[in-house]
């Protein structure tokens, strides 16, 4: 592969990751009941149906609280997506340091998320998103290692 192709294979996965995070965050921001996006996994984790949780008077404000948490989470994930897009665009991941920085950060983050998914909510459809993000990360790392032989 040419250095230009390797460079694109190093950079483009992080554009995809950034766009994925940006739009995933919007899902949590605009869903009327965002906790239902992962309902089956959450019900398994809680060992309780949402209807039962919300029916108890002590939990009357639980839907508002969950909406707040998920909205915050949505903004956070969207922001991470925008930061990833910005960092990738500005640096073009043009040096070993730029590539290694974002790849190490995402290695740590994806590992932590994978552990949480496997330990607490292994039936979550977000497990497939995590696997897709690992694939994108792997393509970038592989191309970045091949590209390193062309760096000065």
mmCIF file of C-alpha atoms in Angstrom:
data_model
loop_
_atom_site.group_PDB
_atom_site.id
_atom_site.type_symbol
_atom_site.label_atom_id
_atom_site.label_comp_id
_atom_site.label_asym_id
_atom_site.label_seq_id
_atom_site.Cartn_x
_atom_site.Cartn_y
_atom_site.Cartn_z
ATOM 1 C CA UNK A 1 0.000 0.000 0.000
ATOM 2 C CA UNK A 2 1.093 3.542 -0.664
ATOM 3 C CA UNK A 3 1.813 5.952 2.201
ATOM 4 C CA UNK A 4 -1.238 8.008 1.184
ATOM 5 C CA UNK A 5 -3.518 4.950 1.390
ATOM 6 C CA UNK A 6 -2.026 3.969 4.752
ATOM 7 C CA UNK A 7 -2.478 7.513 6.016
ATOM 8 C CA UNK A 8 -6.137 7.490 4.957
ATOM 9 C CA UNK A 9 -6.639 4.102 6.626
ATOM 10 C CA UNK A 10 -5.103 5.533 9.791
ATOM 11 C CA UNK A 11 -7.217 8.676 9.808
ATOM 12 C CA UNK A 12 -10.610 7.691 8.364
ATOM 13 C CA UNK A 13 -11.557 5.207 11.114
ATOM 14 C CA UNK A 14 -11.361 8.032 13.630
ATOM 15 C CA UNK A 15 -13.654 10.153 11.491
ATOM 16 C CA UNK A 16 -16.092 7.226 11.512
ATOM 17 C CA UNK A 17 -15.681 6.821 15.282
ATOM 18 C CA UNK A 18 -16.239 10.543 15.830
ATOM 19 C CA UNK A 19 -19.342 10.647 13.634
ATOM 20 C CA UNK A 20 -20.698 7.498 15.324
ATOM 21 C CA UNK A 21 -20.237 9.015 18.781
ATOM 22 C CA UNK A 22 -21.740 12.328 17.714
ATOM 23 C CA UNK A 23 -24.926 10.716 16.373
ATOM 24 C CA UNK A 24 -25.181 8.128 19.173
ATOM 25 C CA UNK A 25 -25.179 11.014 21.634
ATOM 26 C CA UNK A 26 -28.024 12.607 19.706
ATOM 27 C CA UNK A 27 -30.004 9.402 20.177
ATOM 28 C CA UNK A 28 -29.868 9.857 23.944
ATOM 29 C CA UNK A 29 -30.508 13.579 23.654
ATOM 30 C CA UNK A 30 -33.682 13.374 21.626
ATOM 31 C CA UNK A 31 -35.282 10.055 22.581
ATOM 32 C CA UNK A 32 -38.394 10.783 24.659
ATOM 33 C CA UNK A 33 -37.486 7.960 27.063
ATOM 34 C CA UNK A 34 -33.767 7.377 26.411
ATOM 35 C CA UNK A 35 -33.452 4.577 28.970
ATOM 36 C CA UNK A 36 -35.613 2.484 26.643
ATOM 37 C CA UNK A 37 -32.923 2.483 23.934
ATOM 38 C CA UNK A 38 -31.277 -0.328 25.879
ATOM 39 C CA UNK A 39 -34.356 -1.542 27.728
ATOM 40 C CA UNK A 40 -33.798 -5.303 27.550
ATOM 41 C CA UNK A 41 -30.260 -5.095 28.924
ATOM 42 C CA UNK A 42 -31.284 -2.606 31.612
ATOM 43 C CA UNK A 43 -34.217 -4.765 32.730
ATOM 44 C CA UNK A 44 -31.866 -7.744 33.051
ATOM 45 C CA UNK A 45 -29.382 -5.657 35.066
ATOM 46 C CA UNK A 46 -32.076 -4.140 37.301
ATOM 47 C CA UNK A 47 -34.011 -7.411 37.553
ATOM 48 C CA UNK A 48 -37.160 -5.278 37.401
ATOM 49 C CA UNK A 49 -39.474 -3.888 34.730
ATOM 50 C CA UNK A 50 -39.543 -0.119 34.354
ATOM 51 C CA UNK A 51 -43.298 -0.089 34.868
ATOM 52 C CA UNK A 52 -42.828 -1.608 38.327
ATOM 53 C CA UNK A 53 -40.057 0.824 39.224
ATOM 54 C CA UNK A 54 -42.082 3.837 38.105
ATOM 55 C CA UNK A 55 -45.295 2.620 39.762
ATOM 56 C CA UNK A 56 -43.906 2.866 43.283
ATOM 57 C CA UNK A 57 -44.629 6.344 44.699
ATOM 58 C CA UNK A 58 -41.114 6.768 46.038
ATOM 59 C CA UNK A 59 -39.862 6.543 42.427
ATOM 60 C CA UNK A 60 -42.338 9.057 40.980
ATOM 61 C CA UNK A 61 -39.475 11.326 39.848
ATOM 62 C CA UNK A 62 -37.272 8.494 38.599
ATOM 63 C CA UNK A 63 -38.225 9.063 34.919
ATOM 64 C CA UNK A 64 -37.173 12.724 35.191
ATOM 65 C CA UNK A 65 -33.925 11.718 36.880
ATOM 66 C CA UNK A 66 -33.164 9.088 34.237
ATOM 67 C CA UNK A 67 -33.959 11.562 31.467
ATOM 68 C CA UNK A 68 -31.509 14.050 33.018
ATOM 69 C CA UNK A 69 -28.773 11.408 33.288
ATOM 70 C CA UNK A 70 -29.271 10.202 29.742
ATOM 71 C CA UNK A 71 -29.395 13.777 28.377
ATOM 72 C CA UNK A 72 -26.102 14.532 30.144
ATOM 73 C CA UNK A 73 -24.666 11.299 28.783
ATOM 74 C CA UNK A 74 -25.905 12.204 25.294
ATOM 75 C CA UNK A 75 -24.177 15.586 25.416
ATOM 76 C CA UNK A 76 -21.026 13.938 26.748
ATOM 77 C CA UNK A 77 -20.910 11.312 23.984
ATOM 78 C CA UNK A 78 -21.662 13.913 21.299
ATOM 79 C CA UNK A 79 -18.898 16.124 22.652
ATOM 80 C CA UNK A 80 -16.426 13.230 22.581
ATOM 81 C CA UNK A 81 -17.425 12.621 18.970
ATOM 82 C CA UNK A 82 -16.859 16.277 18.090
ATOM 83 C CA UNK A 83 -13.513 16.303 19.901
ATOM 84 C CA UNK A 84 -12.451 13.186 18.007
ATOM 85 C CA UNK A 85 -13.488 14.752 14.702
ATOM 86 C CA UNK A 86 -11.719 18.001 15.553
ATOM 87 C CA UNK A 87 -8.496 16.346 16.714
ATOM 88 C CA UNK A 88 -8.426 14.084 13.667
ATOM 89 C CA UNK A 89 -9.135 16.954 11.282
ATOM 90 C CA UNK A 90 -6.618 19.371 12.787
ATOM 91 C CA UNK A 91 -3.758 16.896 13.230
ATOM 92 C CA UNK A 92 -4.623 14.639 10.282
ATOM 93 C CA UNK A 93 -2.908 12.053 12.515
ATOM 94 C CA UNK A 94 0.145 13.001 10.494
ATOM 95 C CA UNK A 95 2.809 12.025 13.018
ATOM 96 C CA UNK A 96 3.470 8.999 15.194
ATOM 97 C CA UNK A 97 2.741 11.108 18.286
ATOM 98 C CA UNK A 98 -0.676 12.252 17.014
ATOM 99 C CA UNK A 99 -1.622 8.718 15.958
ATOM 100 C CA UNK A 100 -0.390 7.097 19.165
ATOM 101 C CA UNK A 101 -2.126 9.685 21.346
ATOM 102 C CA UNK A 102 -5.612 9.109 20.003
ATOM 103 C CA UNK A 103 -5.089 5.367 19.594
ATOM 104 C CA UNK A 104 -3.959 4.951 23.220
ATOM 105 C CA UNK A 105 -6.820 7.096 24.505
ATOM 106 C CA UNK A 106 -9.354 5.064 22.544
ATOM 107 C CA UNK A 107 -7.715 1.789 23.582
ATOM 108 C CA UNK A 108 -8.250 2.725 27.223
ATOM 109 C CA UNK A 109 -11.808 3.951 26.620
ATOM 110 C CA UNK A 110 -12.928 1.046 24.443
ATOM 111 C CA UNK A 111 -11.418 -1.447 26.895
ATOM 112 C CA UNK A 112 -13.300 0.118 29.816
ATOM 113 C CA UNK A 113 -16.565 0.193 27.886
ATOM 114 C CA UNK A 114 -16.115 -3.419 26.753
ATOM 115 C CA UNK A 115 -15.519 -4.557 30.355
ATOM 116 C CA UNK A 116 -18.678 -2.764 31.514
ATOM 117 C CA UNK A 117 -20.715 -4.203 28.643
ATOM 118 C CA UNK A 118 -19.505 -7.768 29.200
ATOM 119 C CA UNK A 119 -19.803 -7.640 32.980
ATOM 120 C CA UNK A 120 -23.082 -5.799 33.425
ATOM 121 C CA UNK A 121 -25.090 -5.755 30.199
ATOM 122 C CA UNK A 122 -23.817 -8.469 27.841
ATOM 123 C CA UNK A 123 -27.144 -8.516 25.969
ATOM 124 C CA UNK A 124 -26.891 -4.835 25.078
ATOM 125 C CA UNK A 125 -27.041 -3.975 21.386
ATOM 126 C CA UNK A 126 -24.302 -1.450 22.187
ATOM 127 C CA UNK A 127 -21.925 -4.429 22.359
ATOM 128 C CA UNK A 128 -22.126 -4.560 18.540
ATOM 129 C CA UNK A 129 -21.295 -0.851 18.352
ATOM 130 C CA UNK A 130 -18.293 -1.452 20.620
ATOM 131 C CA UNK A 131 -17.086 -4.293 18.392
ATOM 132 C CA UNK A 132 -17.469 -2.025 15.340
ATOM 133 C CA UNK A 133 -15.441 0.693 17.091
ATOM 134 C CA UNK A 134 -12.738 -1.859 17.945
ATOM 135 C CA UNK A 135 -12.622 -2.832 14.265
ATOM 136 C CA UNK A 136 -12.193 0.828 13.266
ATOM 137 C CA UNK A 137 -9.490 1.250 15.917
ATOM 138 C CA UNK A 138 -7.689 -1.894 14.715
ATOM 139 C CA UNK A 139 -7.651 -0.700 11.100
ATOM 140 C CA UNK A 140 -6.168 2.617 12.223
ATOM 141 C CA UNK A 141 -3.498 0.977 14.386
ATOM 142 C CA UNK A 142 -2.543 -1.528 11.674
ATOM 143 C CA UNK A 143 -2.272 1.172 8.997
ATOM 144 C CA UNK A 144 -0.424 3.474 11.434
ATOM 145 C CA UNK A 145 2.168 0.777 12.165
ATOM 146 C CA UNK A 146 2.686 0.189 8.443
ATOM 147 C CA UNK A 147 2.875 3.941 7.875
ATOM 148 C CA UNK A 148 5.547 4.296 10.574
ATOM 149 C CA UNK A 149 8.184 2.872 8.265
ATOM 150 C CA UNK A 150 7.649 5.876 5.971
ATOM 151 C CA UNK A 151 7.897 8.444 8.799
ATOM 152 C CA UNK A 152 11.153 10.285 9.133
#
